[in-house]
C-alpha positions as YAML, in Angstrom:
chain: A
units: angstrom
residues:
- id: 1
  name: UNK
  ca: [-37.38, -1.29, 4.11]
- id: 2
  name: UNK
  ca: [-35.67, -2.77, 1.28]
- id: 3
  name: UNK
  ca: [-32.36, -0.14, 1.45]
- id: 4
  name: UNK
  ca: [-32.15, -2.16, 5.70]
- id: 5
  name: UNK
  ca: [-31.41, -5.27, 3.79]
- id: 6
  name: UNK
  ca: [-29.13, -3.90, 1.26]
- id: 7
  name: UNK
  ca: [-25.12, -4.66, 1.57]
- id: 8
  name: UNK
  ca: [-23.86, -0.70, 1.49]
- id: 9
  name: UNK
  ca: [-20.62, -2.35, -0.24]
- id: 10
  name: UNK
  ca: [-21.64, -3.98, -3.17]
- id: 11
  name: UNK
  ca: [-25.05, -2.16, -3.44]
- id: 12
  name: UNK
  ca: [-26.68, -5.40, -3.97]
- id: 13
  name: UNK
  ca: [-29.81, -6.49, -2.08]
- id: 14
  name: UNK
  ca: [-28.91, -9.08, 0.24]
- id: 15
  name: UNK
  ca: [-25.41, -8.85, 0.12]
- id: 16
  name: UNK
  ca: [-22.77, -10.23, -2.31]
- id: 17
  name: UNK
  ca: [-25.16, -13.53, -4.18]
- id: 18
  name: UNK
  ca: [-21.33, -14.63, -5.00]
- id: 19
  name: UNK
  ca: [-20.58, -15.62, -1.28]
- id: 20
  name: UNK
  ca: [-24.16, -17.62, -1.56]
- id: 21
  name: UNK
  ca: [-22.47, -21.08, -2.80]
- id: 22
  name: UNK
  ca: [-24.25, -23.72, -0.79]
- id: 23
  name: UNK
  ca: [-27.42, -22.47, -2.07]
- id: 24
  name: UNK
  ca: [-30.02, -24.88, -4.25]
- id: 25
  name: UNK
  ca: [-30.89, -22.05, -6.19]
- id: 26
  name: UNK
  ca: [-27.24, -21.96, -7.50]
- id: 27
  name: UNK
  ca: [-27.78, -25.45, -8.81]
- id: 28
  name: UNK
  ca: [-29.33, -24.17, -12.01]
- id: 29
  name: UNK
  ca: [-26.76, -20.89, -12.66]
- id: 30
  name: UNK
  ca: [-25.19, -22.67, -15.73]
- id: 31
  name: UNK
  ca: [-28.23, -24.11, -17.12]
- id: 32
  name: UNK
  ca: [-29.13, -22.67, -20.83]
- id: 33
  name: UNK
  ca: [-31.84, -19.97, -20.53]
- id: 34
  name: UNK
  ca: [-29.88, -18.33, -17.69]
- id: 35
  name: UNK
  ca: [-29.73, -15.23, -19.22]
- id: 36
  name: UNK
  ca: [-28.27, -11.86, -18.45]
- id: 37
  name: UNK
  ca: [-29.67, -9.47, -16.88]
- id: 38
  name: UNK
  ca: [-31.87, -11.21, -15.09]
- id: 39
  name: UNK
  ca: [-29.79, -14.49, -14.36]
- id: 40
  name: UNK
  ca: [-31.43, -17.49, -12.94]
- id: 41
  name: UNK
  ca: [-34.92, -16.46, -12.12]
- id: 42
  name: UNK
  ca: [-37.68, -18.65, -10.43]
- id: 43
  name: UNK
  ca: [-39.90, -16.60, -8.60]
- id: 44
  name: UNK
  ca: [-42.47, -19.72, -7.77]
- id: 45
  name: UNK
  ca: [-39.57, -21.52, -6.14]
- id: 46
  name: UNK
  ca: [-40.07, -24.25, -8.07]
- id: 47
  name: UNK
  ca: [-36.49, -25.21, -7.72]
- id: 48
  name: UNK
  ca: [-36.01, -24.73, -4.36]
- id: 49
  name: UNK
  ca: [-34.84, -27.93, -3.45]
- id: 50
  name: UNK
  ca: [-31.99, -28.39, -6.32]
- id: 51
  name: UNK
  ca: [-33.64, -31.69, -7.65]
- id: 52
  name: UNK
  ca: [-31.94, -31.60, -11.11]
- id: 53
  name: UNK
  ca: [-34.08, -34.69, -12.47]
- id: 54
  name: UNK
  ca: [-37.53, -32.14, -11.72]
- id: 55
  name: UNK
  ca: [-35.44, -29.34, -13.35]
- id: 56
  name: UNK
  ca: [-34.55, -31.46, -16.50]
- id: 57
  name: UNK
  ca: [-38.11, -32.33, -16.68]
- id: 58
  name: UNK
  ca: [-39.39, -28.69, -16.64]
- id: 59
  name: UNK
  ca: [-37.16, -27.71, -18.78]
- id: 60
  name: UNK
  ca: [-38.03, -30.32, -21.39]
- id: 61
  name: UNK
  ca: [-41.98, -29.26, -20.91]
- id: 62
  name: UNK
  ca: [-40.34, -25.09, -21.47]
- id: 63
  name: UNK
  ca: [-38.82, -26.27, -25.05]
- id: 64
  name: UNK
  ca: [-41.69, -28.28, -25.98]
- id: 65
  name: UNK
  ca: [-44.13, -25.61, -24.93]
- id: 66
  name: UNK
  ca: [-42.00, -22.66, -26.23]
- id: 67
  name: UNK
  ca: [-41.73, -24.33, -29.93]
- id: 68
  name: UNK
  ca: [-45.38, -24.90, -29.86]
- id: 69
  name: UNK
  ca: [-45.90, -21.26, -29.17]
- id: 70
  name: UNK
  ca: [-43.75, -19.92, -31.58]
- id: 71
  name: UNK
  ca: [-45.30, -22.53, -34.02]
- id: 72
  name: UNK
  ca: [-49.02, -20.65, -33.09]
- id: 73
  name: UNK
  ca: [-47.60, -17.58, -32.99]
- id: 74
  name: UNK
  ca: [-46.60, -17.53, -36.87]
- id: 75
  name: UNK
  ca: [-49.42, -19.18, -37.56]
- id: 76
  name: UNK
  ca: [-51.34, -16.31, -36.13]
- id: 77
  name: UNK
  ca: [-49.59, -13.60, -37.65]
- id: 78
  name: UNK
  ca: [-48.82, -15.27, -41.24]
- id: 79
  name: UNK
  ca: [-52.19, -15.54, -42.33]
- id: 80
  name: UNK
  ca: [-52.97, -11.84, -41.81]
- id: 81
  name: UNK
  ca: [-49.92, -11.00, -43.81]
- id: 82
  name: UNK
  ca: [-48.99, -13.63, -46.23]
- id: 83
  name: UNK
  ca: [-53.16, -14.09, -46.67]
- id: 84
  name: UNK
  ca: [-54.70, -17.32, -46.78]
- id: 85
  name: UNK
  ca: [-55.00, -20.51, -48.98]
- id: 86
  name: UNK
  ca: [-56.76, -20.48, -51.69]
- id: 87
  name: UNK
  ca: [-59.56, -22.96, -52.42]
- id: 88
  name: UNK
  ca: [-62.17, -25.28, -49.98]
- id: 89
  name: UNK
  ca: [-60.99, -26.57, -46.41]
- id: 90
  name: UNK
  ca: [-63.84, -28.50, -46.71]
- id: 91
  name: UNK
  ca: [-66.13, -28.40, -49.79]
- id: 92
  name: UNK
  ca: [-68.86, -30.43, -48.31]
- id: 93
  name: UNK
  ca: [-69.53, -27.97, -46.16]
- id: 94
  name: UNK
  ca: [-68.70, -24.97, -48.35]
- id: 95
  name: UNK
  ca: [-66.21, -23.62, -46.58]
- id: 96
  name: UNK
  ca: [-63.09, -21.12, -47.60]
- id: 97
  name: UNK
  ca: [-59.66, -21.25, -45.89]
- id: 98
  name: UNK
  ca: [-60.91, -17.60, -46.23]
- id: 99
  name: UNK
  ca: [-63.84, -17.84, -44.21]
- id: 100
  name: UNK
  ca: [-61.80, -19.24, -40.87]
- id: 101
  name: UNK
  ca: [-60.94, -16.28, -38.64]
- id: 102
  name: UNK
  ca: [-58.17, -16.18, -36.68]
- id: 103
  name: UNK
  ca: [-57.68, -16.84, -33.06]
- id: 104
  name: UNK
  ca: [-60.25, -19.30, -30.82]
- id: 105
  name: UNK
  ca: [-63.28, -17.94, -33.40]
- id: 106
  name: UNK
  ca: [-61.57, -20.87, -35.78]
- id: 107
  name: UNK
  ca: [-62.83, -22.74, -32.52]
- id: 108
  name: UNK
  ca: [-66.40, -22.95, -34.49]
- id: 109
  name: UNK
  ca: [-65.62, -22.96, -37.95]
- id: 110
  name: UNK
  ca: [-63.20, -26.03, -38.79]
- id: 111
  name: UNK
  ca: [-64.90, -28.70, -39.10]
- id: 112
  name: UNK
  ca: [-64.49, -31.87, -36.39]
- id: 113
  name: UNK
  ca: [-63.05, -33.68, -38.92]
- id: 114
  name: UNK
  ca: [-60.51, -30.93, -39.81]
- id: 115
  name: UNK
  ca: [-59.88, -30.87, -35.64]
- id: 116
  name: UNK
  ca: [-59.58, -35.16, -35.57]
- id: 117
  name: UNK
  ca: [-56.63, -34.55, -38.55]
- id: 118
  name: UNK
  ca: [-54.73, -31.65, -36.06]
- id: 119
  name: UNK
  ca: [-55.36, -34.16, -33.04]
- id: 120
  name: UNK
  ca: [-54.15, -37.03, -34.91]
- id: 121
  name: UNK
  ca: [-51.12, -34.98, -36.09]
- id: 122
  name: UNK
  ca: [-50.03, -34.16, -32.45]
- id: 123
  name: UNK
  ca: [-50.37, -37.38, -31.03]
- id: 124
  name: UNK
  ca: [-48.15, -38.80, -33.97]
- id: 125
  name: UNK
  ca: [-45.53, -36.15, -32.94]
- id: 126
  name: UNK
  ca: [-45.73, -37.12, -29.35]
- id: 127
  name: UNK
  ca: [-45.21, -40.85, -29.56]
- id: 128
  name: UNK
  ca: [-43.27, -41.14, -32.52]
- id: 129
  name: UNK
  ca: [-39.88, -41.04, -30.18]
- id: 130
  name: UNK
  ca: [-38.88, -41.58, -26.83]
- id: 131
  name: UNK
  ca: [-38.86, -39.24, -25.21]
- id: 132
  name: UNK
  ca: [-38.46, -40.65, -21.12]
- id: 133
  name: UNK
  ca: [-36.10, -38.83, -19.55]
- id: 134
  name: UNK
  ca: [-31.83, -39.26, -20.39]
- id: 135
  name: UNK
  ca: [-32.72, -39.71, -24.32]
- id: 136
  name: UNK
  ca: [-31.15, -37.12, -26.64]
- id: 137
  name: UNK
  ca: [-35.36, -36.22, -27.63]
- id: 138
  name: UNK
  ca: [-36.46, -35.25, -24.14]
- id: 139
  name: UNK
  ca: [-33.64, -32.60, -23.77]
- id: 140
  name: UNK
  ca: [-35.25, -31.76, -27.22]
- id: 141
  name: UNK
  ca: [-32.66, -32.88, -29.85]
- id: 142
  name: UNK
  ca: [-34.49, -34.84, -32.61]
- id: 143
  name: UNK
  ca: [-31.44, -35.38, -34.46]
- id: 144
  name: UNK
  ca: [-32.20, -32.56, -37.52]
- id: 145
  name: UNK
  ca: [-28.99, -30.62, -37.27]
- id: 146
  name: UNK
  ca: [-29.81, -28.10, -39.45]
- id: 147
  name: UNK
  ca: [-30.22, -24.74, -37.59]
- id: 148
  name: UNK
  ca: [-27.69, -26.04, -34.82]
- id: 149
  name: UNK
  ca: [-24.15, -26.08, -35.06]
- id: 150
  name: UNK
  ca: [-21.25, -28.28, -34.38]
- id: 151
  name: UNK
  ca: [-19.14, -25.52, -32.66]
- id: 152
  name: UNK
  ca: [-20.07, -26.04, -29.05]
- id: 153
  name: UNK
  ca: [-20.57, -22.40, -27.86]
- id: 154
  name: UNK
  ca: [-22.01, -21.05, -30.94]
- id: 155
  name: UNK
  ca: [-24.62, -24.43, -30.17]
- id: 156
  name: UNK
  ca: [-25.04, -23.19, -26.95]
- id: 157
  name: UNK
  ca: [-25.84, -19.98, -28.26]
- id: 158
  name: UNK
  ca: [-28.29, -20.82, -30.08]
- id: 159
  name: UNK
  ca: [-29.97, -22.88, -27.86]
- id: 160
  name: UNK
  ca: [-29.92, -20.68, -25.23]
- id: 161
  name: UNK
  ca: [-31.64, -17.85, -27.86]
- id: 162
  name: UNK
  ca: [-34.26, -21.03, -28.68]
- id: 163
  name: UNK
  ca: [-35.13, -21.17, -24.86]
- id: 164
  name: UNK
  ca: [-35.48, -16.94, -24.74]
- id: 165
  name: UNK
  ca: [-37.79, -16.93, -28.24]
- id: 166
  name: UNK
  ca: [-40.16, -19.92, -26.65]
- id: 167
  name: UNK
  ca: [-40.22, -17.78, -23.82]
- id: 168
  name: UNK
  ca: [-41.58, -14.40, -25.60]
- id: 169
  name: UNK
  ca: [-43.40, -16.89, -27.71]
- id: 170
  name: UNK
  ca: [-45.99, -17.97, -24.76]
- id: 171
  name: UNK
  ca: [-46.07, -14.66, -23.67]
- id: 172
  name: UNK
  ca: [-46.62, -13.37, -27.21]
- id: 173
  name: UNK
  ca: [-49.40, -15.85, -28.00]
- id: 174
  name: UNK
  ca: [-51.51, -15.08, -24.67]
- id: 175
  name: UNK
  ca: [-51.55, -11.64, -25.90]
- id: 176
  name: UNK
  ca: [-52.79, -12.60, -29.08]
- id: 177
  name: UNK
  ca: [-56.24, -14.29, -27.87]
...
């Protein structure tokens, strides 16, 4: 049924998506992350409507949960080939940075005090800047320029390659557990 819909022109399902301009889904084409070949691509129709102050905010919760990933990713993998720290992660309790496995069996072997330190970490991070939406931190700039760049399409580049890495990064780190 799908060659009924197809436009016997262009060969394109549902004709030519150029002549397609009023659409809301076009609202996002030349957002970063649109990426080729796939384009702009929101199956849940989450988007729908155009609302670019929704979009911004989903995309700010992509980057944040995309670095996070890629941050648990390595941290995954590194251990198993770097190896692990030497010496106690808590010698009260006699315990190795050896003896923690990987994945959610560290669950049960860090200590709650260990756990308190990683919680306390995160909620520094989170409410050390503003991040409300409009400030420079929730499109996820934090001001350390080093792996960016002040040419504006290599920039773009490279955040656009951040976005796609994040991406395989959740995907990548679902696998992993």
């Amino acid at each position: 049924i799908g060659m009924f819909f197809q436009d016997g022109l262009t060969g394109s399902a549902w004709g030519d998506w150029a002549l397609y301009t009023d659409s809301p889904l076009r609202a996002f084409e030349s957002e970063l992350g649109v990426q080729a070949p796939v384009g702009f691509w929101d199956p849940a129709g989450f988007t729908a409507d155009g609302n670019a102050e929704r979009f911004a905010r989903r995309r700010q919760t992509e980057l944040k949960h995309g670095r996070i990933a890629m941050l648990a990713t390595m941290g995954y993998i590194t251990p198993e080939i770097t190896g692990k720290f030497p010496g106690f992660l808590s010698p009260s309790m006699n315990l190795r940075f050896e003896d923690v496995p990987n994945g959610l069996a560290a669950l049960s072997k860090v200590p709650s005090a260990g756990w308190m330190q990683i919680l306390s970490y995160m909620a520094f991070c989170e409410i050390s800047q503003d991040q409300t939406a409009g400030t420079p931190a929730a499109a996820g700039d934090f001001g350390w320029k080093v792996l960016t760049s002040a040419d504006p399409a290599e920039k773009t580049k490279k955040l656009s390659a951040e976005i796609a890495n994040g991406r395989l990064a959740m995907m990548a780190i679902i696998g992993m557990f």
